Amino acid sequence: IFVKAEGRDMVNAKAPEHSLGPDYRPEKPMATVSTKVPHDNVHILPQTPQLIALLTMIRDRNTARADFIFYSNRIIRLLVEEGLNHLPVVEQTITTPVGRSYAGVKFQGKICGVSIMRAGEAMEQGLRDCCRSVKIGKILIQRNDDTCKPKLFYDKLPEDIAERWVLLLDPMFATGGSATMAVDVLKSRGVPEDRILFLNLIASPEGASNFAQRFPKLRVVTAFVDQGLDEKNYIVPGLGDFGDRFYTL
Ligand code: URA
């Protein structure tokens, strides 16, 4: 749904569903909203003005590569932080420098990242920025041009991956073909489905729904669910080819 909002019409707009911004801001700009998906295991980041502004930058065809990288990295950071919220924590009480105790928590369990090459590799730094010296595996899956089916070409995964929580990284969740194959690989190496978190920037509703039903225990964390796919399976409105815009354009 796109709600056109211009000039003064944006102020105190009457459609709160489409308006952005915390209550303490009087102005309420309107923006395209994320599509709802009826699956508890698909988590969409809070649709804050910051996030929508970042998404607007990277979706814009006129955004130069350096800016695309910079703003994508900010969204990736939000996704990683939200992904980490799904990991278990245990209680931990500490003493502060002023001698008071504080009842807090600490992370429990080991994690690793697995990027789906090539675009998923763009998300590795964001994970490293949050989790120092995190192990990162890689999976290369490409679509066969004749059959249109994904084919596994290469994987290199941490040996102890079955004991870890896995953050699977791929920025664009279109049909879900590669992600499905990647999850099958992870499960074949002993990773339980409920210890996999799939982080992506933009999902298609059909990809997210099919995937959520096929892997009901796995969690998807996405910044936005778009309107759909075009005839070439690009996400629309989308942002074009993420790998090209991040690495080569
Ligand atoms: N991969 C991309 O980079 N973009 C899309 O829209 C779909 C898949």
Tab-separated table of C-alpha atoms and ligand atoms in Angstrom:
chain	number	residue	atom	x	y	z
A	1	ILE	CA	0.000	0.000	0.000
A	2	PHE	CA	1.482	3.343	-0.923
A	3	VAL	CA	0.039	6.386	0.701
A	4	LYS	CA	1.008	9.599	-1.020
A	5	ALA	CA	1.862	12.259	1.457
A	6	GLU	CA	2.943	15.705	0.452
A	7	GLY	CA	3.427	19.057	2.124
A	8	ARG	CA	1.060	19.899	4.910
A	9	ASP	CA	-1.086	16.815	4.299
A	10	MET	CA	1.659	14.868	6.018
A	11	VAL	CA	1.112	16.684	9.291
A	12	ASN	CA	-1.225	14.867	11.665
A	13	ALA	CA	-2.328	12.557	8.885
A	14	LYS	CA	-5.530	10.650	9.553
A	15	ALA	CA	-4.251	7.170	8.745
A	16	PRO	CA	-2.134	6.226	11.767
A	17	GLU	CA	-1.651	2.752	10.349
A	18	HIS	CA	0.559	4.219	7.622
A	19	SER	CA	2.148	7.008	9.551
A	20	LEU	CA	5.558	6.906	11.094
A	21	GLY	CA	7.050	8.264	14.230
A	22	PRO	CA	6.938	8.107	17.983
A	23	ASP	CA	4.155	9.875	19.868
A	24	TYR	CA	6.401	12.722	20.982
A	25	ARG	CA	6.846	13.875	17.384
A	26	PRO	CA	3.874	15.910	16.147
A	27	GLU	CA	4.502	15.375	12.455
A	28	LYS	CA	3.451	12.019	11.050
A	29	PRO	CA	4.883	11.388	7.610
A	30	MET	CA	3.287	8.588	5.618
A	31	ALA	CA	5.180	5.735	4.067
A	32	THR	CA	4.672	2.413	2.357
A	33	VAL	CA	4.027	-0.190	5.039
A	34	SER	CA	5.446	-3.662	5.417
A	35	THR	CA	3.092	-6.447	4.292
A	36	LYS	CA	1.716	-8.457	7.185
A	37	VAL	CA	2.460	-12.165	7.256
A	38	PRO	CA	0.393	-14.446	9.468
A	39	HIS	CA	3.287	-16.445	10.892
A	40	ASP	CA	4.589	-16.156	14.440
A	41	ASN	CA	8.069	-17.165	13.349
A	42	VAL	CA	8.468	-14.168	10.985
A	43	HIS	CA	9.689	-11.157	12.971
A	44	ILE	CA	9.592	-7.775	11.249
A	45	LEU	CA	11.780	-5.042	12.759
A	46	PRO	CA	9.893	-2.167	14.412
A	47	GLN	CA	8.910	0.187	11.592
A	48	THR	CA	10.608	3.262	13.001
A	49	PRO	CA	11.235	6.470	11.033
A	50	GLN	CA	14.962	5.652	11.142
A	51	LEU	CA	14.494	2.242	9.585
A	52	ILE	CA	12.143	3.525	6.885
A	53	ALA	CA	14.584	6.340	6.056
A	54	LEU	CA	17.434	3.813	5.755
A	55	LEU	CA	15.319	1.549	3.553
A	56	THR	CA	14.359	4.557	1.424
A	57	MET	CA	18.058	5.305	0.849
A	58	ILE	CA	18.970	1.807	-0.249
A	59	ARG	CA	15.860	1.348	-2.399
A	60	ASP	CA	16.545	4.542	-4.359
A	61	ARG	CA	18.007	3.735	-7.785
A	62	ASN	CA	19.977	7.010	-7.618
A	63	THR	CA	21.800	6.116	-4.411
A	64	ALA	CA	25.530	5.748	-5.087
A	65	ARG	CA	27.359	2.575	-4.091
A	66	ALA	CA	29.181	4.111	-1.117
A	67	ASP	CA	25.886	5.287	0.375
A	68	PHE	CA	24.210	1.988	-0.445
A	69	ILE	CA	26.905	0.170	1.538
A	70	PHE	CA	26.760	2.626	4.434
A	71	TYR	CA	22.980	2.551	4.858
A	72	SER	CA	22.712	-1.200	4.237
A	73	ASN	CA	25.250	-1.704	6.999
A	74	ARG	CA	23.103	0.287	9.401
A	75	ILE	CA	20.084	-1.922	8.648
A	76	ILE	CA	22.219	-5.055	8.923
A	77	ARG	CA	23.328	-3.914	12.351
A	78	LEU	CA	19.677	-3.559	13.433
A	79	LEU	CA	18.908	-7.042	12.106
A	80	VAL	CA	21.840	-8.602	13.934
A	81	GLU	CA	20.928	-6.868	17.193
A	82	GLU	CA	17.336	-8.089	16.872
A	83	GLY	CA	18.508	-11.580	15.902
A	84	LEU	CA	20.632	-11.722	19.054
A	85	ASN	CA	17.513	-10.957	21.096
A	86	HIS	CA	16.239	-14.406	20.151
A	87	LEU	CA	19.165	-16.185	21.785
A	88	PRO	CA	18.794	-17.551	25.306
A	89	VAL	CA	20.143	-15.631	28.283
A	90	VAL	CA	20.594	-16.621	31.902
A	91	GLU	CA	20.435	-14.454	34.992
A	92	GLN	CA	23.654	-12.819	36.089
A	93	THR	CA	24.044	-10.464	38.998
A	94	ILE	CA	27.060	-8.188	38.990
A	95	THR	CA	28.455	-5.457	41.243
A	96	THR	CA	28.828	-1.953	39.806
A	97	PRO	CA	31.820	0.338	40.529
A	98	VAL	CA	29.752	2.074	43.230
A	99	GLY	CA	29.307	-1.196	45.069
A	100	ARG	CA	25.668	-1.835	44.236
A	101	SER	CA	24.446	-5.070	42.765
A	102	TYR	CA	22.598	-5.217	39.493
A	103	ALA	CA	20.478	-8.189	38.447
A	104	GLY	CA	21.151	-8.660	34.773
A	105	VAL	CA	21.549	-11.421	32.219
A	106	LYS	CA	24.269	-12.889	30.080
A	107	PHE	CA	24.170	-14.725	26.778
A	108	GLN	CA	24.077	-18.462	26.914
A	109	GLY	CA	25.094	-20.698	24.056
A	110	LYS	CA	27.525	-20.449	21.196
A	111	ILE	CA	26.671	-18.891	17.869
A	112	CYS	CA	28.016	-18.766	14.345
A	113	GLY	CA	27.079	-17.007	11.128
A	114	VAL	CA	26.482	-18.709	7.789
A	115	SER	CA	26.356	-16.478	4.744
A	116	ILE	CA	24.743	-17.459	1.479
A	117	MET	CA	27.253	-16.280	-1.123
A	118	ARG	CA	27.671	-13.740	-2.605
A	119	ALA	CA	25.174	-11.218	-1.237
A	120	GLY	CA	25.030	-12.765	2.236
A	121	GLU	CA	28.723	-12.046	2.717
A	122	ALA	CA	27.798	-8.361	2.851
A	123	MET	CA	26.150	-9.080	6.224
A	124	GLU	CA	29.196	-10.702	7.803
A	125	GLN	CA	30.805	-7.486	9.023
A	126	GLY	CA	27.626	-6.440	10.820
A	127	LEU	CA	27.675	-9.750	12.672
A	128	ARG	CA	31.375	-9.390	13.508
A	129	ASP	CA	30.765	-5.868	14.799
A	130	CYS	CA	28.345	-7.294	17.368
A	131	CYS	CA	30.001	-10.660	18.072
A	132	ARG	CA	33.761	-10.409	18.201
A	133	SER	CA	35.644	-13.313	16.554
A	134	VAL	CA	32.395	-15.066	15.628
A	135	LYS	CA	32.865	-18.125	13.413
A	136	ILE	CA	31.374	-17.697	9.937
A	137	GLY	CA	30.594	-20.469	7.463
A	138	LYS	CA	29.670	-20.078	3.813
A	139	ILE	CA	27.281	-21.727	1.412
A	140	LEU	CA	27.262	-21.190	-2.355
A	141	ILE	CA	23.987	-22.012	-4.073
A	142	GLN	CA	23.190	-21.060	-7.637
A	143	ARG	CA	20.137	-21.462	-9.769
A	144	ASN	CA	20.390	-23.830	-12.708
A	145	ASP	CA	19.394	-21.768	-15.770
A	146	ASP	CA	17.680	-24.734	-17.473
A	147	THR	CA	15.723	-26.174	-14.564
A	148	CYS	CA	15.486	-22.920	-12.515
A	149	LYS	CA	16.195	-25.099	-9.464
A	150	PRO	CA	18.831	-24.093	-6.881
A	151	LYS	CA	21.995	-26.221	-6.809
A	152	LEU	CA	24.507	-26.476	-3.971
A	153	PHE	CA	28.020	-25.720	-5.260
A	154	TYR	CA	30.057	-25.286	-2.092
A	155	ASP	CA	29.811	-25.193	1.660
A	156	LYS	CA	32.338	-24.652	4.413
A	157	LEU	CA	30.815	-24.713	7.878
A	158	PRO	CA	32.262	-24.735	11.407
A	159	GLU	CA	32.889	-28.355	12.480
A	160	ASP	CA	30.953	-27.897	15.705
A	161	ILE	CA	28.011	-26.184	13.979
A	162	ALA	CA	25.537	-28.703	15.450
A	163	GLU	CA	26.269	-27.250	18.911
A	164	ARG	CA	25.740	-23.648	17.832
A	165	TRP	CA	22.942	-21.247	17.161
A	166	VAL	CA	23.161	-20.299	13.499
A	167	LEU	CA	22.502	-16.836	12.082
A	168	LEU	CA	21.851	-17.471	8.401
A	169	LEU	CA	22.597	-14.381	6.316
A	170	ASP	CA	21.103	-13.406	2.953
A	171	PRO	CA	19.882	-9.840	2.332
A	172	MET	CA	17.104	-10.534	-0.176
A	173	PHE	CA	14.524	-13.211	0.644
A	174	ALA	CA	12.775	-13.618	-2.717
A	175	THR	CA	11.414	-17.092	-3.556
A	176	GLY	CA	13.295	-18.614	-0.651
A	177	GLY	CA	14.829	-21.318	-2.890
A	178	SER	CA	18.431	-20.715	-1.764
A	179	ALA	CA	17.496	-20.214	1.869
A	180	THR	CA	15.497	-23.460	1.853
A	181	MET	CA	18.449	-25.361	0.428
A	182	ALA	CA	20.787	-23.701	2.944
A	183	VAL	CA	18.523	-24.723	5.837
A	184	ASP	CA	18.401	-28.293	4.502
A	185	VAL	CA	22.234	-28.304	4.492
A	186	LEU	CA	22.346	-26.977	8.071
A	187	LYS	CA	19.817	-29.553	9.252
A	188	SER	CA	21.782	-32.326	7.525
A	189	ARG	CA	24.800	-31.232	9.631
A	190	GLY	CA	22.815	-31.645	12.814
A	191	VAL	CA	21.646	-28.076	13.465
A	192	PRO	CA	18.151	-28.220	14.978
A	193	GLU	CA	15.642	-26.064	13.118
A	194	ASP	CA	14.796	-24.059	16.220
A	195	ARG	CA	18.415	-22.929	16.525
A	196	ILE	CA	18.445	-21.245	13.108
A	197	LEU	CA	17.682	-17.542	12.647
A	198	PHE	CA	17.408	-16.290	9.088
A	199	LEU	CA	18.301	-12.592	8.846
A	200	ASN	CA	17.397	-10.625	5.728
A	201	LEU	CA	16.719	-7.014	4.772
A	202	ILE	CA	13.723	-7.406	2.478
A	203	ALA	CA	11.441	-10.421	2.156
A	204	SER	CA	8.701	-11.245	-0.333
A	205	PRO	CA	5.385	-12.282	1.241
A	206	GLU	CA	5.305	-15.524	-0.730
A	207	GLY	CA	8.918	-16.426	0.172
A	208	ALA	CA	8.344	-15.670	3.844
A	209	SER	CA	5.051	-17.581	4.011
A	210	ASN	CA	6.301	-20.694	2.210
A	211	PHE	CA	9.435	-20.783	4.303
A	212	ALA	CA	7.625	-20.175	7.601
A	213	GLN	CA	5.306	-23.083	6.893
A	214	ARG	CA	8.070	-25.419	5.765
A	215	PHE	CA	10.274	-24.594	8.776
A	216	PRO	CA	7.831	-23.693	11.555
A	217	LYS	CA	10.460	-23.746	14.300
A	218	LEU	CA	12.990	-21.556	12.507
A	219	ARG	CA	12.822	-17.796	13.047
A	220	VAL	CA	12.981	-15.222	10.265
A	221	VAL	CA	14.070	-11.697	11.153
A	222	THR	CA	13.491	-9.173	8.390
A	223	ALA	CA	13.459	-5.390	8.089
A	224	PHE	CA	10.495	-5.295	5.708
A	225	VAL	CA	8.109	-7.586	3.836
A	226	ASP	CA	7.565	-6.147	0.358
A	227	GLN	CA	4.647	-6.418	-2.053
A	228	GLY	CA	5.715	-9.433	-4.099
A	229	LEU	CA	7.898	-10.756	-6.886
A	230	ASP	CA	8.082	-9.732	-10.544
A	231	GLU	CA	8.315	-12.122	-13.507
A	232	LYS	CA	12.074	-12.452	-12.984
A	233	ASN	CA	11.625	-13.172	-9.269
A	234	TYR	CA	12.973	-9.795	-8.220
A	235	ILE	CA	11.342	-8.422	-5.107
A	236	VAL	CA	9.069	-5.424	-5.774
A	237	PRO	CA	9.353	-2.609	-5.053
A	238	GLY	CA	12.630	-4.063	-3.746
A	239	LEU	CA	16.018	-2.519	-4.423
A	240	GLY	CA	17.282	-4.393	-7.469
A	241	ASP	CA	20.206	-6.793	-7.240
A	242	PHE	CA	21.685	-6.397	-3.769
A	243	GLY	CA	24.997	-8.081	-4.627
A	244	ASP	CA	25.548	-5.887	-7.674
A	245	ARG	CA	24.712	-2.696	-5.777
A	246	PHE	CA	26.909	-3.629	-2.790
A	247	TYR	CA	29.901	-5.064	-4.664
A	248	THR	CA	30.116	-3.921	-8.248
A	249	LEU	CA	27.820	-1.144	-9.426
B	1	URA	N1	18.087	-10.998	-5.087
B	1	URA	C1	18.297	-9.666	-5.181
B	1	URA	O1	19.430	-9.196	-5.079
B	1	URA	N2	17.233	-8.877	-5.416
B	1	URA	C2	15.984	-9.347	-5.534
B	1	URA	O2	15.057	-8.565	-5.727
B	1	URA	C3	15.781	-10.735	-5.420
B	1	URA	C4	16.850	-11.540	-5.193
